PDB file of C-alpha atoms in Angstrom:
ATOM      1  CA  MET A   6     124.446  90.523 112.529  1.00 49.00           C
ATOM      2  CA  ARG A   7     124.671  88.564 109.270  1.00 50.00           C
ATOM      3  CA  GLU A   8     121.244  89.808 108.311  1.00 54.00           C
ATOM      4  CA  ARG A   9     122.308  93.420 108.827  1.00 50.00           C
ATOM      5  CA  ILE A  10     125.439  92.936 106.740  1.00 46.00           C
ATOM      6  CA  SER A  11     123.445  91.213 104.014  1.00 42.00           C
ATOM      7  CA  HIS A  12     120.896  94.039 104.003  1.00 47.00           C
ATOM      8  CA  ALA A  13     123.621  96.689 103.817  1.00 47.00           C
ATOM      9  CA  LEU A  14     125.366  94.901 100.957  1.00 42.00           C
ATOM     10  CA  GLY A  15     122.053  94.554  99.130  1.00 48.00           C
ATOM     11  CA  ARG A  16     121.414  98.267  99.477  1.00 57.00           C
ATOM     12  CA  ASP A  17     124.861  99.106  98.119  1.00 62.00           C
ATOM     13  CA  ALA A  18     124.328  96.686  95.236  1.00 63.00           C
ATOM     14  CA  ASP A  19     120.961  98.289  94.466  1.00 89.00           C
ATOM     15  CA  GLU A  20     122.519 101.743  94.512  1.00 92.00           C
ATOM     16  CA  GLN A  21     125.301 100.571  92.229  1.00 93.00           C
ATOM     17  CA  THR A  22     122.792  99.045  89.834  1.00 94.00           C
ATOM     18  CA  LEU A  23     120.886 102.341  89.732  1.00 95.00           C
ATOM     19  CA  ARG A  24     124.118 104.284  89.178  1.00 95.00           C
ATOM     20  CA  ASP A  25     125.057 101.916  86.343  1.00 96.00           C
ATOM     21  CA  THR A  26     121.616 102.364  84.813  1.00 95.00           C
ATOM     22  CA  LEU A  27     122.013 106.143  84.940  1.00 96.00           C
ATOM     23  CA  LYS A  28     125.430 105.921  83.269  1.00 96.00           C
ATOM     24  CA  GLN A  29     123.875 103.971  80.408  1.00 96.00           C
ATOM     25  CA  GLN A  30     120.617 105.939  80.367  1.00 97.00           C
ATOM     26  CA  PRO A  31     121.233 109.423  81.789  1.00 95.00           C
ATOM     27  CA  ASP A  32     117.631 110.387  81.050  1.00 96.00           C
ATOM     28  CA  ASN A  33     116.156 107.567  83.191  1.00 97.00           C
ATOM     29  CA  VAL A  34     114.066 109.562  85.650  1.00 97.00           C
ATOM     30  CA  ASP A  35     112.774 106.425  87.388  1.00 96.00           C
ATOM     31  CA  ALA A  36     116.313 105.273  88.203  1.00 96.00           C
ATOM     32  CA  ALA A  37     117.307 108.777  89.328  1.00 97.00           C
ATOM     33  CA  ILE A  38     114.336 109.030  91.688  1.00 96.00           C
ATOM     34  CA  ALA A  39     114.954 105.538  93.078  1.00 96.00           C
ATOM     35  CA  LEU A  40     118.615 106.349  93.671  1.00 96.00           C
ATOM     36  CA  ALA A  41     117.764 109.687  95.263  1.00 96.00           C
ATOM     37  CA  ARG A  42     115.299 107.893  97.566  1.00 94.00           C
ATOM     38  CA  ALA A  43     118.012 105.415  98.588  1.00 94.00           C
ATOM     39  CA  LEU A  44     120.475 108.234  99.199  1.00 95.00           C
ATOM     40  CA  LEU A  45     117.986 110.109 101.368  1.00 94.00           C
ATOM     41  CA  ALA A  46     117.357 106.944 103.347  1.00 92.00           C
ATOM     42  CA  ARG A  47     121.022 106.830 104.262  1.00 90.00           C
ATOM     43  CA  GLU A  48     121.120 110.560 104.980  1.00 93.00           C
ATOM     44  CA  SER A  49     122.991 111.695 101.860  1.00 94.00           C
ATOM     45  CA  PRO A  50     120.764 114.537 100.626  1.00 96.00           C
ATOM     46  CA  ASP A  51     123.584 116.323  98.798  1.00 96.00           C
ATOM     47  CA  GLU A  52     124.206 113.220  96.694  1.00 97.00           C
ATOM     48  CA  ALA A  53     120.449 112.875  96.104  1.00 97.00           C
ATOM     49  CA  LEU A  54     120.321 116.456  94.807  1.00 97.00           C
ATOM     50  CA  GLU A  55     123.324 115.793  92.591  1.00 97.00           C
ATOM     51  CA  VAL A  56     121.603 112.762  91.056  1.00 97.00           C
ATOM     52  CA  ILE A  57     118.408 114.718  90.380  1.00 98.00           C
ATOM     53  CA  ASP A  58     120.335 117.709  89.015  1.00 97.00           C
ATOM     54  CA  THR A  59     122.223 115.416  86.641  1.00 97.00           C
ATOM     55  CA  VAL A  60     119.034 113.903  85.248  1.00 97.00           C
ATOM     56  CA  LEU A  61     117.540 117.392  84.911  1.00 97.00           C
ATOM     57  CA  LEU A  62     120.479 118.351  82.691  1.00 97.00           C
ATOM     58  CA  THR A  63     119.447 115.537  80.360  1.00 96.00           C
ATOM     59  CA  VAL A  64     115.681 116.112  80.565  1.00 97.00           C
ATOM     60  CA  PRO A  65     115.232 119.746  81.614  1.00 94.00           C
ATOM     61  CA  GLY A  66     111.797 120.591  82.898  1.00 93.00           C
ATOM     62  CA  HIS A  67     110.754 116.961  83.470  1.00 96.00           C
ATOM     63  CA  LEU A  68     107.889 117.284  85.936  1.00 96.00           C
ATOM     64  CA  ARG A  69     108.670 114.219  88.040  1.00 96.00           C
ATOM     65  CA  ALA A  70     112.349 115.165  88.252  1.00 97.00           C
ATOM     66  CA  LEU A  71     111.473 118.730  89.270  1.00 97.00           C
ATOM     67  CA  ASN A  72     109.075 117.336  91.844  1.00 96.00           C
ATOM     68  CA  ALA A  73     111.716 114.939  93.174  1.00 97.00           C
ATOM     69  CA  LYS A  74     114.196 117.779  93.557  1.00 97.00           C
ATOM     70  CA  GLY A  75     111.542 119.771  95.397  1.00 97.00           C
ATOM     71  CA  VAL A  76     110.953 116.855  97.757  1.00 96.00           C
ATOM     72  CA  VAL A  77     114.667 116.592  98.538  1.00 96.00           C
ATOM     73  CA  LEU A  78     114.856 120.350  99.119  1.00 97.00           C
ATOM     74  CA  ASP A  79     111.836 120.173 101.437  1.00 96.00           C
ATOM     75  CA  HIS A  80     113.508 117.285 103.263  1.00 94.00           C
ATOM     76  CA  GLU A  81     116.469 119.592 103.853  1.00 95.00           C
ATOM     77  CA  GLY A  82     114.271 122.455 105.075  1.00 95.00           C
ATOM     78  CA  ARG A  83     114.900 124.505 101.924  1.00 96.00           C
ATOM     79  CA  HIS A  84     111.199 125.143 101.425  1.00 96.00           C
ATOM     80  CA  HIS A  85     111.415 128.363  99.413  1.00 97.00           C
ATOM     81  CA  GLU A  86     113.608 126.657  96.809  1.00 97.00           C
ATOM     82  CA  ALA A  87     111.271 123.660  96.718  1.00 97.00           C
ATOM     83  CA  GLN A  88     108.231 125.893  96.305  1.00 97.00           C
ATOM     84  CA  ALA A  89     109.870 127.684  93.377  1.00 96.00           C
ATOM     85  CA  LEU A  90     110.399 124.304  91.656  1.00 96.00           C
ATOM     86  CA  TYR A  91     106.831 123.181  92.278  1.00 97.00           C
ATOM     87  CA  ARG A  92     105.537 126.488  90.882  1.00 96.00           C
ATOM     88  CA  GLN A  93     107.825 126.216  87.856  1.00 95.00           C
ATOM     89  CA  ALA A  94     106.502 122.730  87.130  1.00 96.00           C
ATOM     90  CA  LEU A  95     102.903 123.824  87.710  1.00 96.00           C
ATOM     91  CA  GLN A  96     103.300 126.409  84.951  1.00 96.00           C
ATOM     92  CA  THR A  97     103.677 123.458  82.569  1.00 95.00           C
ATOM     93  CA  ASP A  98     100.885 121.366  84.102  1.00 96.00           C
ATOM     94  CA  PRO A  99      98.631 123.449  86.384  1.00 96.00           C
ATOM     95  CA  ALA A 100      96.293 120.524  87.099  1.00 96.00           C
ATOM     96  CA  ASN A 101      99.036 118.145  88.301  1.00 96.00           C
ATOM     97  CA  LEU A 102      97.829 116.927  91.707  1.00 96.00           C
ATOM     98  CA  MET A 103     101.243 115.590  92.761  1.00 96.00           C
ATOM     99  CA  LEU A 104     102.814 119.021  92.300  1.00 97.00           C
ATOM    100  CA  ARG A 105      99.881 120.889  93.844  1.00 97.00           C
ATOM    101  CA  ASN A 106      99.871 118.627  96.913  1.00 97.00           C
ATOM    102  CA  ASN A 107     103.629 118.901  97.357  1.00 97.00           C
ATOM    103  CA  LEU A 108     103.461 122.689  97.062  1.00 97.00           C
ATOM    104  CA  LYS A 109     100.767 122.776  99.742  1.00 96.00           C
ATOM    105  CA  LEU A 110     102.799 120.470 101.975  1.00 96.00           C
ATOM    106  CA  SER A 111     105.916 122.564 101.436  1.00 96.00           C
ATOM    107  CA  LEU A 112     104.035 125.728 102.361  1.00 96.00           C
ATOM    108  CA  ALA A 113     102.733 124.006 105.500  1.00 94.00           C
ATOM    109  CA  LEU A 114     106.220 122.770 106.407  1.00 92.00           C
ATOM    110  CA  ASP A 115     107.561 126.273 105.869  1.00 89.00           C
ATOM    111  CA  ARG A 116     105.049 127.607 108.401  1.00 87.00           C
ATOM    112  CA  LYS A 117     105.436 124.622 110.758  1.00 71.00           C
ATOM    113  CA  PRO A 118     107.192 126.466 113.600  1.00 61.00           C
ATOM    114  CA  ALA A 119     104.336 128.972 113.760  1.00 45.00           C
ATOM    115  CA  ILE A 120     101.661 126.292 113.470  1.00 43.00           C
ATOM    116  CA  GLY A 121     103.366 123.688 115.636  1.00 42.00           C
ATOM    117  CA  ASN A 122     101.749 120.762 113.828  1.00 41.00           C
ATOM    118  CA  ALA A 123     104.086 117.817 114.401  1.00 40.00           C
ATOM    119  CA  SER A 124     102.171 115.591 111.977  1.00 39.00           C
ATOM    120  CA  LEU A 125     103.389 117.720 109.068  1.00 38.00           C
ATOM    121  CA  GLN A 126     107.003 117.072 109.986  1.00 39.00           C
ATOM    122  CA  GLN A 127     107.082 113.367 109.077  1.00 41.00           C
ATOM    123  CA  PRO A 128     107.850 113.739 105.320  1.00 43.00           C
ATOM    124  CA  GLN A 129     110.666 116.128 106.140  1.00 43.00           C
ATOM    125  CA  THR A 130     112.382 113.867 108.635  1.00 43.00           C
ATOM    126  CA  ASP A 131     111.805 110.470 107.060  1.00 46.00           C
ATOM    127  CA  GLY A 132     113.895 110.357 103.893  1.00 46.00           C
ATOM    128  CA  ARG A 133     112.941 106.740 103.173  1.00 45.00           C
ATOM    129  CA  HIS A 134     109.421 107.787 102.218  1.00 51.00           C
ATOM    130  CA  ALA A 135     109.929 111.365 101.078  1.00 52.00           C
ATOM    131  CA  LEU A 136     110.393 110.612  97.411  1.00 65.00           C
ATOM    132  CA  ASP A 137     107.313 108.400  97.338  1.00 61.00           C
ATOM    133  CA  ARG A 138     105.579 111.710  96.678  1.00 54.00           C
ATOM    134  CA  SER A 139     107.406 111.839  93.344  1.00 56.00           C
ATOM    135  CA  ARG A 140     105.231 109.226  91.747  1.00 52.00           C
TER     136      ARG A 140
END
């Protein structure tokens, strides 16, 4: 029980540290992605999108931030919106493997009900690891 409480308090402290960092450095994409990952892990995708949108206001068109937003949208099943972001970012850097792979995954997730491939569902349902694709 103590361990669980300690872990929960540590997570909140980490989130607060990331929020403080973003207040001081609103263009800190690394902090925004880390905070969004933490928010997804505790099932707060709307907050994660808000964090990414805020950093995108400061650094519009940042490829990693666009990718992170796409990942959150894919996590929420909003694949068409995610695909539009990946394509937008790919116009800037067509050879970017991270974006190309996430676009392919998003397209596969979008077709998942027709394909029925359960292995493709993991990134969508596991928010703790979803934003790892943003690196």
